[in-house]
Amino acid sequence: MGIKRILSILFSGGRSEKSNTSQNNKHKRLAAPGTRVYFDEDLIDQLKDEHQILLGLYSKISQAYKNKKYKRVSKLLGDFKHEVYSHFLLENIKLYIYLRNTLHHDHHSSKIMRFFQKEINQIGKVVDQFIDHYADVQWTNDEIARFEGDLRNIGNALVTRINREEKFLYPLYLPPDDYAQ
């Protein structure tokens, strides 16, 4: 997903391009308390779709590495970085701000959300270092050997995080009137 599309979604009152108008009208004016961040019933599906894009790019990077196409690896890492940043931006603005303001009465759920947000910031730093290092690396034998383990670690972290987000974090995202006050 491109930055222009994300910005249009962020500033469209919470409606993504693939919103179902009749369904969305029900919640379109339900913002998180104290914010102008609106509930978007398509957000979780959109985030899950982006997870599949990220996993697909990871697979392409892995395949290019196995085929010893290191220039392609570097190019795909740039694509991966763009998609990761777009995904993190969407989550930070539309998911975490919304959840922070709707879960403030639910200590347990707030704690879960804060844990996920803190963890993704740490993961983001590791992914950023990985991508920045390998996007412009001279592919020496040492770097090639090191890349395989680093890529495997990133892939394991990616799969684990995606599974946990979809199982534990995303179910917390509800219309504001569905939360007990």
XYZ file of N, CA, C and O in Angstrom:
724
model
N 0.854 -1.168 0.000
C 0.000 0.000 0.000
C 0.897 1.226 0.000
O 1.825 1.300 0.760
N 0.576 2.173 -0.857
C 1.375 3.375 -0.970
C 1.030 4.411 0.075
O -0.051 4.392 0.680
N 1.976 5.329 0.299
C 1.788 6.393 1.279
C 0.579 7.254 0.921
O -0.206 7.622 1.799
N 0.379 7.562 -0.359
C -0.776 8.382 -0.754
C -2.080 7.712 -0.357
O -2.994 8.360 0.137
N -2.154 6.400 -0.564
C -3.376 5.680 -0.204
C -3.590 5.692 1.301
O -4.695 5.898 1.776
N -2.522 5.501 2.059
C -2.636 5.522 3.522
C -3.123 6.884 3.983
O -4.026 6.984 4.811
N -2.522 7.946 3.448
C -2.937 9.285 3.853
C -4.393 9.546 3.503
O -5.124 10.150 4.288
N -4.842 9.062 2.341
C -6.246 9.280 1.975
C -7.161 8.506 2.923
O -8.212 8.991 3.297
N -6.749 7.316 3.337
C -7.549 6.544 4.285
C -7.551 7.220 5.648
O -8.588 7.350 6.290
N -6.384 7.675 6.095
C -6.281 8.296 7.407
C -7.128 9.545 7.530
O -7.680 9.836 8.585
N -7.249 10.300 6.458
C -7.961 11.564 6.526
C -9.336 11.510 5.876
O -9.934 12.534 5.600
N -9.871 10.296 5.682
C -11.186 10.162 5.062
C -12.264 9.849 6.087
O -13.297 9.311 5.754
N -12.010 10.173 7.330
C -13.002 9.867 8.350
C -13.000 8.399 8.724
O -13.945 7.904 9.306
N -11.933 7.688 8.369
C -11.787 6.314 8.792
C -12.244 5.293 7.786
O -12.282 4.115 8.084
N -12.627 5.692 6.596
C -13.148 4.746 5.621
C -12.073 4.389 4.615
O -11.486 5.251 4.010
N -11.827 3.112 4.462
C -10.873 2.672 3.443
C -11.573 2.630 2.101
O -12.792 2.689 2.015
N -10.798 2.491 1.035
C -11.353 2.468 -0.306
C -12.302 1.303 -0.514
O -13.204 1.381 -1.322
N -12.112 0.220 0.203
C -12.956 -0.931 -0.020
C -14.067 -1.038 1.021
O -14.632 -2.089 1.229
N -14.391 0.076 1.688
C -15.455 0.074 2.678
C -16.798 -0.235 2.043
O -17.106 0.225 0.961
N -17.586 -0.969 2.743
C -18.954 -1.215 2.347
C -19.771 -0.058 2.895
O -19.918 0.100 4.095
N -20.344 0.766 2.013
C -20.984 2.007 2.418
C -22.117 1.771 3.400
O -22.200 2.447 4.416
N -22.988 0.801 3.144
C -24.114 0.593 4.044
C -23.644 0.125 5.413
O -24.173 0.550 6.434
N -22.661 -0.757 5.465
C -22.112 -1.204 6.738
C -21.377 -0.078 7.448
O -21.490 0.081 8.646
N -20.600 0.683 6.703
C -19.778 1.730 7.292
C -20.618 2.872 7.836
O -20.230 3.530 8.789
N -21.778 3.149 7.227
C -22.622 4.234 7.708
C -23.034 4.022 9.154
O -23.209 4.981 9.893
N -23.179 2.789 9.565
C -23.571 2.476 10.937
C -22.559 3.028 11.939
O -22.929 3.483 13.015
N -21.263 2.977 11.608
C -20.216 3.362 12.545
C -19.432 4.593 12.121
O -18.499 4.987 12.806
N -19.774 5.234 11.020
C -18.894 6.251 10.454
C -18.672 7.447 11.360
O -17.683 8.134 11.235
N -19.539 7.722 12.268
C -19.367 8.858 13.154
C -18.977 8.445 14.562
O -19.083 9.213 15.483
N -18.537 7.211 14.724
C -18.152 6.739 16.039
C -16.634 6.828 16.183
O -15.905 5.922 15.826
N -16.193 7.946 16.685
C -14.761 8.149 16.889
C -14.380 7.645 18.269
O -15.204 7.577 19.183
N -13.107 7.308 18.409
C -12.593 6.967 19.726
C -12.763 8.195 20.613
O -12.564 9.324 20.149
N -13.128 8.003 21.874
C -13.346 9.150 22.767
C -12.146 10.093 22.791
O -11.002 9.657 22.909
N -12.415 11.381 22.640
C -11.370 12.397 22.723
C -10.501 12.510 21.485
O -9.474 13.172 21.523
N -10.892 11.845 20.399
C -10.087 11.881 19.175
C -10.985 12.103 17.971
O -12.199 12.123 18.082
N -10.341 12.228 16.835
C -11.049 12.215 15.565
C -10.648 10.966 14.789
O -10.672 10.946 13.573
N -10.259 9.931 15.507
C -9.913 8.648 14.909
C -11.172 7.797 14.951
O -11.624 7.381 16.011
N -11.736 7.564 13.775
C -13.006 6.870 13.655
C -12.832 5.380 13.515
O -11.840 4.901 12.972
N -13.823 4.654 14.006
C -13.860 3.219 13.807
C -13.982 2.940 12.307
O -14.747 3.577 11.600
N -13.204 1.986 11.832
C -13.227 1.578 10.432
C -13.379 0.072 10.412
O -12.437 -0.657 10.708
N -14.573 -0.398 10.084
C -14.807 -1.835 10.171
C -14.004 -2.641 9.149
O -13.943 -3.856 9.247
N -13.371 -1.993 8.202
C -12.516 -2.687 7.242
C -11.045 -2.714 7.667
O -10.228 -3.362 7.014
N -10.720 -2.011 8.745
C -9.305 -1.869 9.126
C -8.629 -3.209 9.385
O -7.526 -3.446 8.893
N -9.246 -4.070 10.151
C -8.598 -5.341 10.502
C -8.375 -6.195 9.259
O -7.297 -6.775 9.087
N -9.356 -6.239 8.372
C -9.157 -6.986 7.114
C -8.017 -6.376 6.303
O -7.210 -7.093 5.709
N -7.945 -5.068 6.285
C -6.877 -4.381 5.554
C -5.513 -4.708 6.163
O -4.555 -5.007 5.442
N -5.421 -4.681 7.487
C -4.154 -5.013 8.149
C -3.767 -6.469 7.887
O -2.591 -6.772 7.649
N -4.734 -7.360 7.900
C -4.451 -8.768 7.602
C -3.999 -8.941 6.147
O -3.099 -9.739 5.871
N -4.615 -8.200 5.234
C -4.169 -8.232 3.836
C -2.721 -7.772 3.726
O -1.922 -8.345 2.981
N -2.381 -6.725 4.461
C -1.002 -6.229 4.448
C -0.044 -7.261 5.031
O 1.101 -7.372 4.564
N -0.485 -8.020 6.022
C 0.355 -9.096 6.555
C 0.709 -10.081 5.440
O 1.853 -10.528 5.340
N -0.266 -10.404 4.609
C -0.011 -11.338 3.513
C 0.964 -10.750 2.499
O 1.810 -11.466 1.955
N 0.859 -9.460 2.256
C 1.810 -8.786 1.358
C 3.219 -8.862 1.936
O 4.177 -9.173 1.223
N 3.348 -8.600 3.234
C 4.663 -8.658 3.884
C 5.237 -10.072 3.827
O 6.425 -10.254 3.530
N 4.409 -11.064 4.090
C 4.882 -12.450 4.020
C 5.278 -12.828 2.597
O 6.257 -13.548 2.387
N 4.532 -12.329 1.623
C 4.872 -12.581 0.222
C 6.203 -11.964 -0.156
O 7.016 -12.585 -0.849
N 6.428 -10.726 0.295
C 7.709 -10.073 0.018
C 8.853 -10.805 0.707
O 9.929 -10.975 0.128
N 8.623 -11.237 1.931
C 9.647 -12.006 2.642
C 10.000 -13.258 1.840
O 11.176 -13.592 1.677
N 8.994 -13.932 1.329
C 9.218 -15.143 0.538
C 10.022 -14.831 -0.729
O 10.926 -15.591 -1.102
N 9.709 -13.727 -1.380
C 10.454 -13.326 -2.580
C 11.914 -13.009 -2.250
O 12.818 -13.348 -3.016
N 12.135 -12.351 -1.118
C 13.507 -12.042 -0.679
C 14.263 -13.346 -0.445
O 15.403 -13.513 -0.902
N 13.627 -14.265 0.243
C 14.258 -15.553 0.540
C 14.587 -16.307 -0.748
O 15.681 -16.869 -0.885
N 13.673 -16.293 -1.695
C 13.900 -16.993 -2.963
C 15.023 -16.333 -3.762
O 15.868 -17.019 -4.338
N 15.043 -15.010 -3.798
C 16.111 -14.302 -4.515
C 17.468 -14.627 -3.880
O 18.459 -14.827 -4.583
N 17.505 -14.701 -2.557
C 18.746 -15.061 -1.868
C 19.183 -16.475 -2.251
O 20.353 -16.706 -2.576
N 18.242 -17.408 -2.223
C 18.569 -18.795 -2.575
C 19.074 -18.906 -4.009
O 19.920 -19.741 -4.317
N 18.557 -18.048 -4.885
C 18.975 -18.036 -6.287
C 20.220 -17.176 -6.518
O 20.614 -16.969 -7.670
N 20.789 -16.652 -5.451
C 22.003 -15.835 -5.487
C 21.835 -14.573 -6.338
O 22.762 -14.107 -6.974
N 20.644 -14.017 -6.298
C 20.338 -12.776 -7.018
C 20.351 -11.637 -5.995
O 19.304 -11.127 -5.579
N 21.558 -11.236 -5.624
C 21.734 -10.316 -4.504
C 21.273 -8.896 -4.820
O 20.779 -8.197 -3.928
N 21.381 -8.461 -6.069
C 20.837 -7.145 -6.426
C 19.324 -7.158 -6.277
O 18.730 -6.177 -5.840
N 18.700 -8.249 -6.650
C 17.244 -8.390 -6.476
C 16.896 -8.395 -4.991
O 15.887 -7.801 -4.584
N 17.701 -9.047 -4.168
C 17.479 -9.046 -2.721
C 17.464 -7.605 -2.215
O 16.556 -7.202 -1.476
N 18.450 -6.828 -2.622
C 18.536 -5.427 -2.175
C 17.309 -4.631 -2.612
O 16.749 -3.856 -1.830
N 16.859 -4.841 -3.845
C 15.681 -4.131 -4.342
C 14.437 -4.546 -3.565
O 13.617 -3.724 -3.156
N 14.269 -5.842 -3.343
C 13.112 -6.342 -2.594
C 13.130 -5.873 -1.143
O 12.070 -5.643 -0.554
N 14.307 -5.718 -0.576
C 14.397 -5.181 0.784
C 13.857 -3.752 0.833
O 13.207 -3.368 1.802
N 14.112 -2.975 -0.215
C 13.546 -1.628 -0.293
C 12.030 -1.673 -0.356
O 11.339 -0.887 0.314
N 11.492 -2.600 -1.145
C 10.033 -2.773 -1.219
C 9.473 -3.204 0.136
O 8.428 -2.717 0.577
N 10.167 -4.124 0.786
C 9.751 -4.627 2.092
C 9.729 -3.484 3.111
O 8.774 -3.351 3.880
N 10.767 -2.652 3.082
C 10.838 -1.520 4.015
C 9.650 -0.587 3.805
O 9.018 -0.152 4.774
N 9.326 -0.296 2.563
C 8.196 0.574 2.259
C 6.897 -0.014 2.811
O 6.102 0.683 3.448
N 6.681 -1.304 2.581
C 5.451 -1.951 3.057
C 5.408 -2.026 4.580
O 4.356 -1.823 5.183
N 6.543 -2.319 5.209
C 6.595 -2.375 6.673
C 6.261 -1.002 7.255
O 5.452 -0.893 8.181
N 6.869 0.046 6.733
C 6.611 1.391 7.248
C 5.161 1.805 7.032
O 4.545 2.411 7.914
N 4.612 1.485 5.873
C 3.207 1.807 5.606
C 2.298 1.087 6.597
O 1.354 1.668 7.131
N 2.609 -0.180 6.843
C 1.811 -0.980 7.778
C 1.922 -0.425 9.201
O 0.909 -0.263 9.888
N 3.138 -0.126 9.624
C 3.336 0.425 10.967
C 2.628 1.765 11.124
O 2.033 2.040 12.164
N 2.677 2.595 10.105
C 2.009 3.894 10.152
C 0.505 3.720 10.313
O -0.123 4.363 11.158
N -0.064 2.836 9.525
C -1.497 2.586 9.610
C -1.870 2.037 10.988
O -2.845 2.494 11.598
N -1.105 1.088 11.480
C -1.375 0.550 12.811
C -1.242 1.625 13.884
O -2.090 1.716 14.771
N -0.186 2.406 13.810
C 0.028 3.411 14.850
C -1.063 4.468 14.883
O -1.499 4.881 15.956
N -1.518 4.897 13.725
C -2.500 5.972 13.695
C -3.920 5.452 13.845
O -4.689 5.967 14.647
N -4.268 4.441 13.091
C -5.667 4.006 13.085
C -5.981 2.955 14.144
O -7.115 2.879 14.582
N -5.011 2.158 14.542
C -5.295 1.094 15.504
C -4.917 1.509 16.921
O -5.762 1.526 17.816
N -3.648 1.845 17.136
C -3.194 2.103 18.500
C -3.792 3.362 19.119
O -4.165 3.354 20.290
N -3.909 4.430 18.368
C -4.530 5.637 18.924
C -5.988 5.349 19.263
O -6.483 5.718 20.327
N -6.658 4.685 18.356
C -8.050 4.319 18.590
C -8.167 3.447 19.846
O -8.979 3.724 20.733
N -7.378 2.382 19.918
C -7.459 1.473 21.064
C -7.086 2.166 22.372
O -7.724 1.930 23.406
N -6.068 2.985 22.342
C -5.657 3.689 23.557
C -6.827 4.496 24.132
O -7.021 4.555 25.342
N -7.606 5.102 23.262
C -8.695 5.952 23.714
C -9.992 5.200 23.978
O -10.843 5.705 24.714
N -10.166 4.034 23.426
C -11.383 3.264 23.692
C -11.194 2.260 24.823
O -12.174 1.855 25.447
N -9.981 1.874 25.109
C -9.719 0.871 26.139
C -9.323 1.481 27.493
O -8.976 0.736 28.406
N -9.379 2.786 27.625
C -8.860 3.411 28.846
C -9.590 2.957 30.112
O -9.032 3.042 31.198
N -10.795 2.403 30.006
C -11.517 1.897 31.174
C -11.232 0.425 31.448
O -11.648 -0.101 32.461
N -10.535 -0.222 30.544
C -10.267 -1.655 30.655
C -8.761 -1.849 30.846
O -7.999 -1.907 29.874
N -8.358 -1.940 32.094
C -6.928 -2.011 32.428
C -6.248 -3.201 31.749
O -5.150 -3.061 31.199
N -6.870 -4.367 31.780
C -6.263 -5.570 31.210
C -6.051 -5.427 29.703
O -4.953 -5.684 29.192
N -7.087 -5.022 28.983
C -6.964 -4.863 27.529
C -5.994 -3.740 27.178
O -5.238 -3.849 26.208
N -6.004 -2.666 27.959
C -5.045 -1.564 27.738
C -3.618 -2.047 27.889
O -2.738 -1.662 27.115
N -3.401 -2.886 28.869
C -2.064 -3.428 29.102
C -1.610 -4.292 27.932
O -0.467 -4.204 27.489
N -2.512 -5.106 27.412
C -2.197 -5.937 26.241
C -1.837 -5.049 25.057
O -0.830 -5.265 24.382
N -2.653 -4.025 24.800
C -2.422 -3.117 23.670
C -1.083 -2.394 23.825
O -0.314 -2.311 22.875
N -0.791 -1.902 25.032
C 0.483 -1.194 25.244
C 1.673 -2.131 25.047
O 2.707 -1.731 24.510
N 1.544 -3.375 25.478
C 2.600 -4.356 25.267
C 2.856 -4.546 23.772
O 4.002 -4.526 23.323
N 1.798 -4.724 23.002
C 1.947 -4.911 21.557
C 2.579 -3.681 20.909
O 3.431 -3.802 20.035
N 2.168 -2.504 21.334
C 2.715 -1.286 20.732
C 4.196 -1.124 21.080
O 5.003 -0.793 20.210
N 4.541 -1.390 22.319
C 5.954 -1.295 22.715
C 6.786 -2.331 21.955
O 7.861 -2.027 21.443
N 6.268 -3.526 21.852
C 6.981 -4.593 21.151
C 7.184 -4.268 19.673
O 8.263 -4.483 19.132
N 6.154 -3.713 19.020
C 6.299 -3.423 17.586
C 7.315 -2.316 17.370
O 8.025 -2.319 16.361
N 7.419 -1.395 18.292
C 8.453 -0.359 18.166
C 9.845 -0.968 18.250
O 10.755 -0.569 17.511
N 10.025 -1.953 19.123
C 11.311 -2.643 19.222
C 11.587 -3.470 17.968
O 12.694 -3.462 17.438
N 10.579 -4.176 17.501
C 10.723 -4.974 16.276
C 11.045 -4.058 15.108
O 11.894 -4.382 14.268
N 10.382 -2.919 15.045
C 10.622 -1.959 13.970
C 12.072 -1.525 13.906
O 12.639 -1.393 12.817
N 12.682 -1.309 15.059
C 14.090 -0.909 15.093
C 14.990 -2.015 14.543
O 15.918 -1.746 13.777
N 14.710 -3.248 14.914
C 15.511 -4.384 14.442
C 15.345 -4.564 12.934
O 16.321 -4.747 12.201
N 14.102 -4.490 12.460
C 13.830 -4.632 11.031
C 14.505 -3.502 10.261
O 15.107 -3.726 9.203
N 14.427 -2.295 10.793
C 15.054 -1.135 10.149
C 16.570 -1.329 10.026
O 17.146 -1.088 8.965
N 17.212 -1.790 11.095
C 18.657 -2.035 11.052
C 18.993 -3.125 10.035
O 19.958 -3.002 9.275
N 18.209 -4.178 10.031
C 18.419 -5.281 9.090
C 18.326 -4.776 7.651
O 19.212 -5.021 6.832
N 17.252 -4.065 7.339
C 17.039 -3.590 5.971
C 18.108 -2.585 5.575
O 18.671 -2.673 4.481
N 18.395 -1.628 6.440
C 19.404 -0.628 6.114
C 20.768 -1.258 5.882
O 21.508 -0.846 4.987
N 21.095 -2.260 6.665
C 22.397 -2.916 6.502
C 22.474 -3.648 5.159
O 23.445 -3.472 4.410
N 21.452 -4.446 4.845
C 21.538 -5.302 3.668
C 21.088 -4.629 2.373
O 21.409 -5.122 1.302
N 20.386 -3.534 2.455
C 19.932 -2.874 1.224
C 21.106 -2.319 0.426
O 21.061 -2.280 -0.802
N 22.158 -1.918 1.114
C 23.317 -1.315 0.436
C 24.617 -2.071 0.696
O 25.696 -1.529 0.497
N 24.530 -3.312 1.116
C 25.713 -4.070 1.499
C 26.509 -4.507 0.263
O 25.956 -4.696 -0.826
N 27.794 -4.632 0.445
C 28.629 -5.295 -0.552
C 28.505 -6.792 -0.261
O 28.825 -7.238 0.829
N 28.021 -7.547 -1.199
C 27.703 -8.951 -0.967
C 28.972 -9.811 -0.981
O 29.227 -10.574 -1.897
N 29.748 -9.683 0.074
C 30.934 -10.523 0.253
C 30.474 -11.890 0.769
O 29.323 -12.058 1.182
N 31.374 -12.840 0.781
C 31.032 -14.171 1.296
C 30.570 -14.117 2.749
O 29.644 -14.834 3.133
N 31.221 -13.279 3.556
C 30.820 -13.141 4.957
C 29.408 -12.579 5.081
O 28.604 -13.046 5.896
N 29.097 -11.550 4.287
C 27.760 -10.940 4.337
C 26.702 -11.914 3.835
O 25.610 -11.988 4.401
N 27.031 -12.658 2.808
C 26.092 -13.643 2.269
C 25.783 -14.701 3.330
O 24.626 -15.060 3.546
N 26.813 -15.172 4.007
C 26.634 -16.186 5.047
C 25.827 -15.629 6.221
O 24.960 -16.316 6.773
N 26.084 -14.402 6.603
C 25.385 -13.771 7.737
C 23.923 -13.484 7.397
O 23.047 -13.580 8.259
N 23.663 -13.138 6.142
C 22.314 -12.767 5.727
C 21.313 -13.892 5.967
O 20.192 -13.651 6.427
N 21.711 -15.104 5.663
C 20.778 -16.229 5.787
C 20.208 -16.333 7.204
O 18.997 -16.456 7.390
N 21.059 -16.276 8.210
C 20.597 -16.347 9.598
C 19.769 -15.133 9.995
O 18.740 -15.263 10.673
N 20.219 -13.960 9.567
C 19.469 -12.736 9.881
C 18.087 -12.757 9.232
O 17.088 -12.374 9.859
N 18.020 -13.215 7.990
C 16.740 -13.294 7.290
C 15.815 -14.290 7.991
O 14.620 -14.025 8.170
N 16.347 -15.417 8.388
C 15.554 -16.423 9.097
C 14.994 -15.835 10.396
O 13.821 -16.026 10.714
N 15.819 -15.100 11.136
C 15.360 -14.485 12.387
C 14.247 -13.465 12.135
O 13.269 -13.413 12.887
N 14.403 -12.656 11.096
C 13.365 -11.677 10.741
C 12.081 -12.411 10.364
O 10.987 -12.029 10.782
N 12.192 -13.449 9.581
C 11.017 -14.222 9.172
C 10.299 -14.852 10.348
O 9.064 -14.806 10.435
N 11.060 -15.428 11.277
C 10.445 -16.018 12.466
C 9.726 -14.965 13.295
O 8.610 -15.189 13.773
N 10.365 -13.811 13.472
C 9.744 -12.720 14.233
C 8.484 -12.221 13.528
O 7.469 -11.948 14.179
N 8.541 -12.117 12.215
C 7.407 -11.642 11.425
C 6.211 -12.583 11.573
O 5.090 -12.154 11.873
N 6.428 -13.860 11.384
C 5.346 -14.842 11.475
C 4.771 -14.878 12.891
O 3.543 -14.877 13.079
N 5.640 -14.892 13.890
C 5.182 -14.926 15.276
C 4.354 -13.688 15.605
O 3.272 -13.785 16.190
N 4.843 -12.523 15.216
C 4.135 -11.273 15.505
C 2.776 -11.237 14.795
O 1.772 -10.861 15.400
N 2.745 -11.600 13.540
C 1.493 -11.596 12.787
C 0.469 -12.511 13.449
O -0.691 -12.134 13.659
N 0.874 -13.713 13.799
C -0.044 -14.654 14.445
C -0.578 -14.094 15.759
O -1.776 -14.201 16.035
N 0.280 -13.490 16.553
C -0.142 -12.943 17.846
C -1.040 -11.721 17.669
O -2.015 -11.562 18.403
N -0.714 -10.847 16.712
C -1.570 -9.684 16.464
C -2.970 -10.125 16.079
O -3.962 -9.610 16.604
N -3.047 -11.057 15.144
C -4.349 -11.470 14.645
C -5.151 -12.235 15.691
O -6.379 -12.178 15.690
N -4.477 -12.909 16.596
C -5.171 -13.692 17.621
C -5.533 -12.861 18.861
O -6.619 -13.039 19.420
N -4.654 -11.960 19.288
C -4.856 -11.276 20.567
C -5.135 -9.779 20.465
O -5.901 -9.238 21.250
N -4.485 -9.089 19.524
C -4.624 -7.630 19.449
C -5.838 -7.218 18.624
O -6.662 -6.414 19.076
N -5.963 -7.731 17.431
C -7.022 -7.278 16.529
C -8.431 -7.504 17.076
O -9.320 -6.686 16.812
N -8.686 -8.566 17.855
C -10.038 -8.707 18.426
C -10.422 -7.597 19.413
O -11.604 -7.436 19.724
N -9.460 -6.814 19.880
C -9.766 -5.696 20.776
C -10.372 -4.510 20.031
O -10.940 -3.610 20.652
N -10.250 -4.488 18.718
C -10.707 -3.363 17.903
C -12.202 -3.517 17.618
O -12.622 -4.361 16.822
N -13.001 -2.702 18.297
C -14.459 -2.727 18.187
C -14.993 -1.306 18.048
O -14.300 -0.349 18.411
N -16.250 -1.152 17.607
C -16.847 0.183 17.626
C -16.877 0.700 19.073
O -17.025 -0.084 20.004
N -16.745 1.999 19.268
C -16.655 2.548 20.624
C -17.840 2.175 21.514
O -17.656 1.966 22.710
N -19.029 2.059 20.947
C -20.194 1.737 21.777
C -20.251 0.269 22.178
O -21.093 -0.135 22.969
N -19.330 -0.570 21.673
C -19.265 -1.973 22.070
C -18.396 -2.214 23.311
O -18.353 -3.315 23.828
N -17.689 -1.185 23.763
C -16.847 -1.318 24.948
C -17.671 -0.987 26.176
O -18.423 -0.025 26.195
N -17.498 -1.807 27.216
C -18.179 -1.521 28.485
C -17.530 -0.320 29.141
O -16.310 -0.202 29.179
N -18.321 0.578 29.587
C -17.799 1.809 30.238
C -17.764 1.645 31.730
O -18.507 1.140 32.403
